[in-house]
Each structure stands twice: as C-alpha cells, then as structure tokens.
XYZ file of C-alpha atoms in Angstrom:
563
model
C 118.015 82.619 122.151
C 114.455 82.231 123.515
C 113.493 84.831 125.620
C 109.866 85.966 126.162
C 109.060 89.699 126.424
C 107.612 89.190 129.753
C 111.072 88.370 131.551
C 112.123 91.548 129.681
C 109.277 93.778 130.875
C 109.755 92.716 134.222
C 112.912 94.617 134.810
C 111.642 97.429 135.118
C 108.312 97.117 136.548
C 106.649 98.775 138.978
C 102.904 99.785 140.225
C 102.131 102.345 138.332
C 102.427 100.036 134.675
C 100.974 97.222 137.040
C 97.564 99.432 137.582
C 97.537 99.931 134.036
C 97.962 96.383 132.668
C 95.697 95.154 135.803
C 93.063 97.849 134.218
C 93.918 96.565 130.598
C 93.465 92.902 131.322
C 90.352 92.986 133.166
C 88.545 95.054 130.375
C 89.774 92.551 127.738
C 88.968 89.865 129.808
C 85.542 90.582 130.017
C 85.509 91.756 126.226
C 86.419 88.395 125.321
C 84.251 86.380 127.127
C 81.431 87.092 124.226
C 83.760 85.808 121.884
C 85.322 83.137 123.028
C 81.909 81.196 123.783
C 80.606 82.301 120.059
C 84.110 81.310 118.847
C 83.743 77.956 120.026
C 80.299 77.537 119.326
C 80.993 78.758 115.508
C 84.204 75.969 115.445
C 81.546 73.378 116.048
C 82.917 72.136 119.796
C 81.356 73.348 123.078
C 80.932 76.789 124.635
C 83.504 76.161 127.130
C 85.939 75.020 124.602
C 86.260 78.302 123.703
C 86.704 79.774 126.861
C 89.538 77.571 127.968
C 90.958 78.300 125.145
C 91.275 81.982 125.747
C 92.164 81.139 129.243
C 95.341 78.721 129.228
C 96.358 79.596 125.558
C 95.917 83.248 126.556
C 97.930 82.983 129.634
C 100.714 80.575 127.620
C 100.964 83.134 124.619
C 101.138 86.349 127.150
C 103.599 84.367 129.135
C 105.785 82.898 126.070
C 105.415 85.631 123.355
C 107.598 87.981 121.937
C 104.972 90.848 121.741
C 104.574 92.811 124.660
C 100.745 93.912 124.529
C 99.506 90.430 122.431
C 96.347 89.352 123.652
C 95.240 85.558 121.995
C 92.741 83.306 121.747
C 90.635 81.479 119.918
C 89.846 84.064 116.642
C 87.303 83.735 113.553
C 89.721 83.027 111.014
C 89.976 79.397 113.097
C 86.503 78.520 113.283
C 86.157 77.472 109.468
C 89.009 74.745 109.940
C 88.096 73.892 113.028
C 84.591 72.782 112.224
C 85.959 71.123 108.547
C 88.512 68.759 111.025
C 85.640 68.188 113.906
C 82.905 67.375 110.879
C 85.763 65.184 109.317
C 88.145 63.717 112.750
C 86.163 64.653 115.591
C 87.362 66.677 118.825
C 89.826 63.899 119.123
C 91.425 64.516 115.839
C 91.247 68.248 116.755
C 92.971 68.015 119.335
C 95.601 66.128 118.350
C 96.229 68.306 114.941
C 96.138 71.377 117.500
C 98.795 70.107 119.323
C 101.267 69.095 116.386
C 100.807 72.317 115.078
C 101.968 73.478 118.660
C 105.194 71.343 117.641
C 105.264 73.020 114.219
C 105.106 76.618 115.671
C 107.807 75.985 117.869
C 110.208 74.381 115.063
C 109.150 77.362 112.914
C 110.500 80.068 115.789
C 113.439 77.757 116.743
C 114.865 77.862 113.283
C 113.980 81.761 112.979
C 111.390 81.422 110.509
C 109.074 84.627 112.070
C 110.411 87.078 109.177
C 109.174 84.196 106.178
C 105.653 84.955 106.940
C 105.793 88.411 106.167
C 106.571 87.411 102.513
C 103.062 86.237 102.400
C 101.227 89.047 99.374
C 99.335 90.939 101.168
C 96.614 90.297 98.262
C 96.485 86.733 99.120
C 95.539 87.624 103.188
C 93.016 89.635 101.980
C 91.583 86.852 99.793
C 91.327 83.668 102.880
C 90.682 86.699 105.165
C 87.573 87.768 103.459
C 86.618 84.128 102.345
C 86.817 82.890 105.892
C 84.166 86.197 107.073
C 81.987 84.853 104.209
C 81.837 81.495 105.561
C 81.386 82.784 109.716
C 78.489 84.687 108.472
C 77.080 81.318 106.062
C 77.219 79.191 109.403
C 75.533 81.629 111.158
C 72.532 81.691 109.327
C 70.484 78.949 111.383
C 70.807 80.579 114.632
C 70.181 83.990 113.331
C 66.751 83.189 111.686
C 65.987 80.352 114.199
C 66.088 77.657 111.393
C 65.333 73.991 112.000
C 67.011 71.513 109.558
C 65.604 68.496 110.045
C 67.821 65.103 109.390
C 65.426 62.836 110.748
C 66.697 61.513 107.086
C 69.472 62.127 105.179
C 69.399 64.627 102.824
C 70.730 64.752 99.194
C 72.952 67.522 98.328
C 74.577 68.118 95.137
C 75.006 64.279 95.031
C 76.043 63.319 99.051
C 73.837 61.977 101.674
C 74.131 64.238 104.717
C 72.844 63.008 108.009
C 74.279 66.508 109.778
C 74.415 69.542 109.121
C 77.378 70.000 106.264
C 80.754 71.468 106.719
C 81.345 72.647 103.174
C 79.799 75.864 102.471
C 77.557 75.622 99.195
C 75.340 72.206 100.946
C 75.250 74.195 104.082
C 73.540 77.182 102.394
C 71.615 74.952 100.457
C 70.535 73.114 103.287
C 69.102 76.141 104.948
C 67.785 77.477 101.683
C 65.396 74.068 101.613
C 64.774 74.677 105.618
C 64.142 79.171 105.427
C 60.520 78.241 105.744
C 61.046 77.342 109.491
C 62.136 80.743 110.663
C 61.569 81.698 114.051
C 59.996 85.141 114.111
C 61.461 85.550 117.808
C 64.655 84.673 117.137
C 65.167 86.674 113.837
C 64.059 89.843 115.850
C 66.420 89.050 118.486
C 69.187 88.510 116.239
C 68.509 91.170 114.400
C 68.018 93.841 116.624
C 71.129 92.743 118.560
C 72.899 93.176 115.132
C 71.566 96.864 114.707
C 72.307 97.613 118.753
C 76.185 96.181 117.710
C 76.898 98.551 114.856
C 75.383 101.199 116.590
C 76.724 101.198 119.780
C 80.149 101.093 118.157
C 80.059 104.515 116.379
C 79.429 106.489 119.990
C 81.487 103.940 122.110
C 84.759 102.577 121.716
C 85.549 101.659 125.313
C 83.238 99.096 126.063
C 81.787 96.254 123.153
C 78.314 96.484 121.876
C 79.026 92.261 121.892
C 79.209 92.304 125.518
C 75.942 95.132 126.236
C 74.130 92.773 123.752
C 75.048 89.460 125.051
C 74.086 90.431 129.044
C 70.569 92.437 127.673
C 69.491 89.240 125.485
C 70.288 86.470 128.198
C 68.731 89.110 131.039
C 65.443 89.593 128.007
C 64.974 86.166 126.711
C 64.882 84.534 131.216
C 62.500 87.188 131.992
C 60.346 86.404 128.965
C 60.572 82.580 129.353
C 59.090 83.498 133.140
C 56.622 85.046 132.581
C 55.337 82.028 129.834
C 56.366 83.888 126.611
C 56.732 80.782 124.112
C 59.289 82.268 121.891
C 61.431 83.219 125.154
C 60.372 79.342 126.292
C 61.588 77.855 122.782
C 64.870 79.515 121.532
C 68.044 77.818 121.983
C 70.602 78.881 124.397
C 74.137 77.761 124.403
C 73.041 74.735 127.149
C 75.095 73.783 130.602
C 79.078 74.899 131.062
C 80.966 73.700 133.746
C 82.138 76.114 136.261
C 85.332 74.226 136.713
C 88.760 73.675 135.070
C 89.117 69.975 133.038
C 91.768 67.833 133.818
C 94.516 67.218 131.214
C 94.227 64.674 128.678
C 96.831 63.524 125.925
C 95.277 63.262 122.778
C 96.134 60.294 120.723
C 99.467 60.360 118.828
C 99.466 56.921 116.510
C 101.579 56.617 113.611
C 98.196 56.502 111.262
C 96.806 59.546 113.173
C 100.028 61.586 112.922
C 100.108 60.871 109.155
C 96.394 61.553 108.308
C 96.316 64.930 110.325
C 99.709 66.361 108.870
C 98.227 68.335 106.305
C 95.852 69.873 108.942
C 98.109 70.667 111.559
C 100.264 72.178 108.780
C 97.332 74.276 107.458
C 96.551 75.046 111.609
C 100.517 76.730 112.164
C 100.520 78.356 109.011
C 97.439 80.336 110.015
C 98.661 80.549 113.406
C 101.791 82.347 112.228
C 100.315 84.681 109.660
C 97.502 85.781 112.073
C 99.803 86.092 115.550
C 102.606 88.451 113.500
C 100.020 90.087 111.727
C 98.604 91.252 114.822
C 101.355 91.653 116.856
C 102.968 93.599 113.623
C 99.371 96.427 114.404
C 100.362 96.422 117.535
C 103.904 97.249 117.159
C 102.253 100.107 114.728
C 100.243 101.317 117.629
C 103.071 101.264 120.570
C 105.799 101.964 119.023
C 107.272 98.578 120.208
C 109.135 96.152 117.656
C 108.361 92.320 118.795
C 110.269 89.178 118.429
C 108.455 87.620 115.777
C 110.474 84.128 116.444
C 109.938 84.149 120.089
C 106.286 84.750 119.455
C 105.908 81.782 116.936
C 107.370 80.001 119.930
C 104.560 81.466 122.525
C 102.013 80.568 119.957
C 103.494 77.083 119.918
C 103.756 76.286 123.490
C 99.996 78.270 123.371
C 98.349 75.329 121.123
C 100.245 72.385 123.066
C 98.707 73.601 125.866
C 95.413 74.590 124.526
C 94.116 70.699 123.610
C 95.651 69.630 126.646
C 92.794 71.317 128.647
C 89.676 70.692 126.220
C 90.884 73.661 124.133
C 91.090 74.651 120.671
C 93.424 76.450 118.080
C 94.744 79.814 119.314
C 96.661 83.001 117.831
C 97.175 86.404 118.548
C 93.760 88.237 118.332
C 93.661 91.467 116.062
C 90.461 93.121 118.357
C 91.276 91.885 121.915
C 94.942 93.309 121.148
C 93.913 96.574 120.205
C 91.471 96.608 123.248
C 94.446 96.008 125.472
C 96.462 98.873 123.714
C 93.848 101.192 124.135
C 92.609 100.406 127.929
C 96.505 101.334 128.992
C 98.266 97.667 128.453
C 101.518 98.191 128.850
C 102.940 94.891 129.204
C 102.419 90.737 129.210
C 101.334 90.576 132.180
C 97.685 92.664 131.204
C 97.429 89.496 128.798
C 98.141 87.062 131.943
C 95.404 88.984 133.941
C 92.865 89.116 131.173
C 92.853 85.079 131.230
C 92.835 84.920 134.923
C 89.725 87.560 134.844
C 88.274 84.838 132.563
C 89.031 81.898 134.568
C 87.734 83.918 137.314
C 84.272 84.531 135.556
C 83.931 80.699 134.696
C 84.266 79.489 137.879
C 81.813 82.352 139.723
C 79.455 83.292 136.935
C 79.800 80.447 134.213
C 76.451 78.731 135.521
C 74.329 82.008 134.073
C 76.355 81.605 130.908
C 73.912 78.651 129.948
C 71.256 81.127 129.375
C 73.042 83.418 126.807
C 70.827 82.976 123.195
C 72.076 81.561 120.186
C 70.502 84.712 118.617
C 72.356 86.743 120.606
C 76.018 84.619 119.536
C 75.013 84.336 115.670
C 74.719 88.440 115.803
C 78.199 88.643 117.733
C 79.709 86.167 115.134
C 77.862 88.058 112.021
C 79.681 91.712 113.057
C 83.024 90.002 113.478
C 82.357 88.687 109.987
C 81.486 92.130 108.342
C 84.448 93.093 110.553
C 87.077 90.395 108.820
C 85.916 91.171 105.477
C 88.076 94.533 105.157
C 85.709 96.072 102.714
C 88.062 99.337 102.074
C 91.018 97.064 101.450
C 88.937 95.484 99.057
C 87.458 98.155 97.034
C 91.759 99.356 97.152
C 92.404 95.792 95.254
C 89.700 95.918 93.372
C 90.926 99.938 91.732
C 94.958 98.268 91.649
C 96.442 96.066 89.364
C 94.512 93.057 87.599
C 97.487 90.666 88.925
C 96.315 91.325 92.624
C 92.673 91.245 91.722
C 92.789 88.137 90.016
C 94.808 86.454 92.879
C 92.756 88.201 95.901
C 89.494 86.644 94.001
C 90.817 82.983 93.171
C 91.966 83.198 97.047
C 88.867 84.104 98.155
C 86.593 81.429 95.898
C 88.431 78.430 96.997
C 88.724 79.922 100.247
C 85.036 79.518 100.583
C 84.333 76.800 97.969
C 86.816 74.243 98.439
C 89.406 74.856 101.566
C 91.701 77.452 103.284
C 94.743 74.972 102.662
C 94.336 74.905 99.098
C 93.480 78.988 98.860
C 97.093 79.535 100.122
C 98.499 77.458 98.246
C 97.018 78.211 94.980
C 97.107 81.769 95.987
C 100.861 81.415 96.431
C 101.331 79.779 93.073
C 99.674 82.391 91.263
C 101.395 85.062 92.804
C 104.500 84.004 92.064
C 103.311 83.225 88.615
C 102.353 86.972 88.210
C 105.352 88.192 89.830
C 107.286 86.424 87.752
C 105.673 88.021 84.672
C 106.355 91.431 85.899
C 109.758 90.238 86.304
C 109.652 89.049 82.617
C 108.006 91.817 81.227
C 110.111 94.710 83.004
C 113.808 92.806 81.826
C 115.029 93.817 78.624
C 117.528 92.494 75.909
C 118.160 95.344 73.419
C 121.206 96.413 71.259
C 122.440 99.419 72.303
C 122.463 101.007 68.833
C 119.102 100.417 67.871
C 118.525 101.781 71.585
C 119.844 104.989 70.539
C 118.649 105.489 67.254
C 114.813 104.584 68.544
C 115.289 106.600 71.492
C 114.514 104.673 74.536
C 117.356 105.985 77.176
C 119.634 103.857 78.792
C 120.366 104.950 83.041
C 123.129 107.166 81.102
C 121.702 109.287 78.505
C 124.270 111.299 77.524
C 127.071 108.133 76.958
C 127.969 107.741 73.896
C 130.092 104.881 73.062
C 132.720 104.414 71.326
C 132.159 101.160 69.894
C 134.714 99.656 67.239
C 133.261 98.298 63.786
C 133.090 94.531 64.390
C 131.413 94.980 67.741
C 127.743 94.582 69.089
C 126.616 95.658 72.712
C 123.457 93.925 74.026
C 122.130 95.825 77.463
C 120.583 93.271 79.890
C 117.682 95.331 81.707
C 116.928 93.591 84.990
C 117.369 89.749 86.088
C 118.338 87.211 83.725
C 116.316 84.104 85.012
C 114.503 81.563 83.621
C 111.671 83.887 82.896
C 113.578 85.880 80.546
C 116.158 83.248 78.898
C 114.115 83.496 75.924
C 114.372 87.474 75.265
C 118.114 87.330 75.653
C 118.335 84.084 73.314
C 115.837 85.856 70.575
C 118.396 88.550 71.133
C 122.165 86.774 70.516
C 120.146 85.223 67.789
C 119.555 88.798 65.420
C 123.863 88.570 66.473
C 124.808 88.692 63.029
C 128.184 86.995 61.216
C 129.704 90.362 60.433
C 129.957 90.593 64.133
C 133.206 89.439 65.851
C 132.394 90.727 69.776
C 129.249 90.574 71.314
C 129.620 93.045 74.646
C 126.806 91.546 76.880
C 126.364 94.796 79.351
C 125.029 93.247 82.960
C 125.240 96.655 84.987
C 121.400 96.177 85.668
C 121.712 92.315 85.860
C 121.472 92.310 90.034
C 120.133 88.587 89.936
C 121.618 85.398 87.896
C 119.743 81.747 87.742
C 120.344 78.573 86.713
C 118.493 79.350 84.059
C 120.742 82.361 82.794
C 123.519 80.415 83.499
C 122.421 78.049 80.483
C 120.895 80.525 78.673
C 124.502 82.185 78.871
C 126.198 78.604 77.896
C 123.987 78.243 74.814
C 124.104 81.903 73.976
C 128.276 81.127 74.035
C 128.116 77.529 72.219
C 125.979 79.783 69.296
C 128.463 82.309 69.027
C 131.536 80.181 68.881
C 130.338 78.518 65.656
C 129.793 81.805 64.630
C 133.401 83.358 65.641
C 132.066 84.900 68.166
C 133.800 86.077 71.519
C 131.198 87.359 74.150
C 132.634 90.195 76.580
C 130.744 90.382 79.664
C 130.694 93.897 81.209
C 129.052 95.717 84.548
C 128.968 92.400 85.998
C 127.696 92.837 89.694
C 128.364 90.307 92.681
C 126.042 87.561 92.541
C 126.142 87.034 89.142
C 129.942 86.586 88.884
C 130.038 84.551 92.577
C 127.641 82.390 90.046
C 129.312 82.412 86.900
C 132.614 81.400 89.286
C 130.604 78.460 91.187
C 129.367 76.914 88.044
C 132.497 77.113 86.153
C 130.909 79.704 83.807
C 133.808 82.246 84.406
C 136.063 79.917 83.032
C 134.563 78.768 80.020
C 134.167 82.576 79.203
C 137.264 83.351 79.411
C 138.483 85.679 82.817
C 139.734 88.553 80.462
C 136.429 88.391 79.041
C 135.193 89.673 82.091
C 135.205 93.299 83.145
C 133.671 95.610 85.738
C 132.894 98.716 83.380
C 132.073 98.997 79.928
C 135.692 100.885 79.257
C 137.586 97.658 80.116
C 134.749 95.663 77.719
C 135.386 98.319 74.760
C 139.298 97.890 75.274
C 139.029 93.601 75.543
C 136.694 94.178 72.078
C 139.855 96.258 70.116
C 142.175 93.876 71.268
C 139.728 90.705 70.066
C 139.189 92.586 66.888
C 143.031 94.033 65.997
C-alpha cells in the first residue's frame, strides 16, 4: 500500500524535530541553489529550469517518498542525457520524456520493483558513474577557459556538419581543441581560482559549501569590476535574466509518434532515476539508521518528474550531497526536504533578479568539483586491484558511457556481467567421479565418507548448478560412463539450482545411457530441482524409485538394479 514516510513521521511530531528539520532545510536550501542553476545550465536548458526543478520536484519527492531525510533534485548524473535529448528533441521532447518516465517510476513502485535495482553490479555504477563525471567536466571546458566556438559556419567533425555546439563528447572536445586559442585570460583565472578556493575550503569546512562562498564572491567580484570599467569583468558571460516568478503549467505534447520516438529515452530517464534515488536514499539509511521504502520512493520520484516538466522543469532524483547535507545539519524528517524547496522558492522570488549576475566561470568550477566528486577515484583504484571480470566490465561501462550513450553502457554493461557471472558459475560447477575424486585427492564436503559402492556402479558428484552453462561438463562426464557400468549414481547434494538446460542435458544424459543399459540413480536431490524434474515430467521418465534424498537410499536402489 502507498504510504509516504511523511504521513508516518507526522505522528509523532513535535517542535523540537520541527526546529531541526526547519534548520536542515534552510541550509540545504541555500546549498542547492549553486547547483541547481549549474545543473540546469550543464543539461543545456535555462538557469531557472534548474531551480524549479529542485523546487516542485523537491517538494513532490519529500512529500511522496519513502525515505525520510531524501533531499532531490536535479543531479549531475542527469545533465549528460538531458543535453543528448534537448540537442536531439528539444525542451519539448524533454519534457515530455520526463514526464513518461514519471509514469514509468510509478508503474515500477506500484508493482514493487524498488528491491530489482539493487541487483544492478555495483561495477557497472561505477562505470556510467565515472563516465558521466568525465563528460560534466568535457562540457565544462568552454566556460572554464572562456572559449569562443564560432559557428558562423558549420564545422566538420569526424565527418558531420555541426552548426552548434555538439552533444557527443569526442566533436565537443574536438571542437574546443580547434577553438583553445580563444581563451579568456579573465575567465580562466576566475575559474580557476574558484576551483582551488572549492577544494580548499572543503578540507577545514564541512558545514557550509565552498560552491556557495564561491558563487556569492565571483558574482559580488566580477559587478564591482565591470563598474569600475574592467573589460574582462565587462566581457565574461553570466548566466543572463531569470524570472523571479513561478511558470504556469503546461502539458507537454503526448502524440502517438512522440510517445513512440521518446520511449527509449524516458526508459533510459527512470532507470537512472531509480538507481540514483535508492542509491542515495540506501547512504542515507547507512547514516540514520532508518530503513526506507524503496517502492514508495520510486513512487515519490515518479509523481516528482510528472510534476517537474509540468512547471518548466527537468529530470529529478534523490541527490547523494544535498541528502547528506540534510543528515548532517539535524534533518530529521520530510518535512526539512519540503522546507528546503520552499527556502528556494523563497530565494527566486526575492533574490532571483541578482542571480543574473552569477559568472559562467564561477558555474563551470562548481560543475568541475562535482565531477572530480562523481568520479569515485578510491572505488576505482579498489576495481582496478579486484578481479579482471569487474575491471573489464567497469571500463567497457565507462567507454561507451562517454563515447557512445548511457543507455547503451547499461545495457552492455549488464550483458557482460552476466556473461562473466555466468563463467564463474561455469567454472566453479564440477562433474567428477567420485573414485577418481578420491584417489587424486580433491575432498568432497565429507572427507572422511567412504562409500561403499557395489562393482557395477559409478557415482558422478555434481558441484554447484547444473544450467546451461555447465551442460557440457556433465555430458563430457556421462560420456567417459563406460559399458561395464550398469548404475550411474548422479549425486545432486550441491545441485541448489536446475535449468531448462539441465533438464535436457539430464534427458540426453538418460537417452545415452539407456542404449547403453544404463539406469541413472539420482541422489541428494534438493527442492527446486525435483519441483523441476516433477513439472517437466522428468521425475517420471527417471523412474520415482530412482530418486532418493541421501546417497544410502541411492547405494541400496544400485544393489537392487545390479542383483
């Protein structure tokens, strides 16, 4: 049943937790008015996109979520899809992919899909998570060195015309590469130092953002310099006019043909939705002590990106940063998150007309630490030292992720994880004959048994699941059965997991040894794998008594076959 955290938090609510959420959400309200204007900037759509995103997708996923301390927004890991669909659809087509993913979100809680996304390898996160921080900090180049591509007439890049500024990002770095020579000494100074300020400021204080510090000096810098006549100040680009009021709501267009062409997208939208918001409601649980519902919050996060276009907005999740910010300023409930996007709806409508001032400079060094931020460096370096399997997919994730398209990264990421895993699978289930188990002495999970076994008899040991992956070691293995053989004791006690596959790899194994006068004895046979072999007829064509529990009842079926 849907029920959001906030009508369970406010049971038992009282002033004391509302002074500490009204602390929280004024703190991260002002922390996240840096980045939602650089977030929307970054996406490729206006300024105040990005703040009323943070403000009615903030409020919706506070209001509608399952966590109590998430904080959302629009985050970095959007901005790379959301400028690919503006470059390729417009705002129009953004919106309207925003809001079907809404839809999708919603189905996804609905039919208690929230613990599915967890399944996602942690390898493969790490890949788009990384390759989406490269790409933040490749757009970014421009307005930190003050660049000025000109497209007066189209360019050629690697074979296309561009008239714009590309989306993909090898032609975008290329693109600047040809343009570096128009740097703008002021504005790589200003980005630059604003950088240092940012990483330093965070190592003495954690309470308040260097973002924000750096943001206020620039704007406060670069008006004082243009006043006084300083050219640079005069020439760098600011993030223009903002309106100081709230838009009205428009439907974005919902045709058949625009429905089917933005499918994929919206798709690709809610699946990043989902993995972000339960990732970072899944740290915050880790830093309350608090378990959220992660199907109510897939529904929050839906009703978050309906909302969101409605009002000029863009994709939303739950934000990693601005959560943690809550946690650590004293939120204690949803209602800090509803107050942090009323502080911001507060601040556009008072103070949004100075916001036209802030740099671009300033913005491209915001977005370049959230980048350096994303990457995860240490949880790199950890993949990097682990297995080859979770290198190899964490760096095929992260090249298409930045070469080609997020979409494709998961899925190809998916594919070849489960292609590894399946491999380990493969290579950690074994076939062997117990005898030549013994004599060579690899150790069954009872050492000291020693079986009784009568002559005519041959036991076979199935080590682990007997799937399609491993068919062919267990039919290389009835094959060596020779004719002097009469029983074949297949021993299934570590056999947890039965496919099709095994169950035809079982049929053939049983069609072989019946034109060799062979009778196979199953033994240690565990639940699924007899609900199977009873489903598909399998039990029957084996024969029941062939059948048994324990290896004593297989031994005894084997004397009886054989006297």
């Amino acid at each position: 049943m849907f029920k959001p955290e906030l009508i369970n938090s406010l049971k038992s609510y009282n002033g004391k937790t509302f002074a500490s959420d009204l602390i929280a959400g004024i703190v991260v309200g002002i922390v996240a008015l840096p980045l939602a204007i650089a977030f929307g900037i970054a996406s490729g759509v206006p300024a105040e996109a990005g703040i009323f995103t943070a403000i009615f997708a903030g409020f919706c996923i506070s209001a509608f979520g399952g966590s109590k301390v998430q904080i959302g927004g629009p985050t970095g890991a959007f901005t790379v899809i959301v400028y690919s669909v503006v470059m390729q659809f417009g705002v129009a087509g953004l919106a309207t992919a925003t809001l079907m993913a809404g839809i999708l979100l919603i189905l996804l809680g609905v039919f208690k899909m929230g613990g599915l996304v967890k399944f996602i390898p942690y390898t493969i996160v790490t890949g788009f998570t990384a390759g989406i921080a490269v790409t933040i900090a490749a757009g970014q180049i421009g307005n930190f060195f003050g660049l000025s591509p000109d497209f007066s007439t189209p360019l050629s890049i690697l074979g296309e015309e561009y008239s714009k500024m590309p989306g993909d990002f090898l032609p975008k770095v290329i693109v600047y590469g040809k343009f570096f020579h128009t740097l703008d000494v002021y504005t790589f100074l200003m980005s630059a130092i604003s950088l240092a300020f940012i990483f330093i400021w965070g190592r003495f204080v954690k309470k308040i953002p260097g973002s924000l510090i750096v943001i206020v000096a620039a704007t406060v810098l670069n008006v004082v310099l243009a006043k006084n006549g300083f050219e640079g100040a005069m020439n760098t680009a600011t993030i223009g006019e903002i309106p100081t009021s709230l838009p009205k709501p428009t439907l974005p267009d919902f045709s058949l043909k625009t429905i089917t062409t933005l499918f994929p997208t919206a798709t690709s939208i809610a699946v990043l939705a989902a993995i972000e918001s339960l990732l970072s409601a899944a740290v915050a649980d880790g830093m309350t002590g608090f378990k959220h519902d992660s199907n109510t919050e897939l529904i929050g996060q839906g009703i978050a990106n309906i909302v969101s276009p409605l009002f000029g907005g863009i994709p939303a999740t739950g934000a990693i940063a601005r959560t943690a910010t809550n946690i650590k300023n004293g939120g204690k409930t949803p209602v800090a998150g509803i107050i942090h996007a009323l502080t911001l709806l507060l601040i556009l409508l008072f103070l949004g007309r100075f916001a036209s001032f802030i740099p671009m400079a300033a913005l491209a060094a915001v977005l370049v630490n959230v980048a350096w931020n994303m990457a995860g460096f240490p949880a790199i370096r950890a993949l990097i030292h682990g297995q080859k399997s979770d290198t190899a997919v964490f760096v095929v994730t992260f090249l298409i992720t930045v070469f080609v398209d997020l979409t494709v990264a998961i899925e190809v990421g998916l594919g070849l994880a489960a292609f590894f895993f399946i491999k380990k699978m493969i290579d950690l289930s074994e076939v062997q004959n117990q005898r030549e188990a013994l004599t060579s002495g690899i150790h069954t999970d009872m050492p000291d048994e020693n079986l009784d076994l009568p002559k005519g008899a041959m036991v076979y040991e199935i080590e682990g699941p007997l799937f399609f992956g491993t068919v062919r070691k267990f039919e290389v293995a009835v094959e060596k059965a020779g004719i002097d053989y009469k029983v074949l004791i297949l021993r299934m006690r570590s056999t947890i997991y039965l496919d099709a596959g095994g169950i035809r790899a079982l049929e053939q194994a049983k069609a072989a040894c019946d034109r060799k006068g062979i009778t196979i004895v199953i033994s240690g046979i565990h639940t699924q794998p007899y609900m199977l072999l009873e489903k598909t007829g399998m039990a029957d064509k084996l024969g029941r008594e062939n059948i048994h529990d324990h290896i004593s009842g297989a031994l005894e079926r084997a004397r009886a076959i054989l006297s």
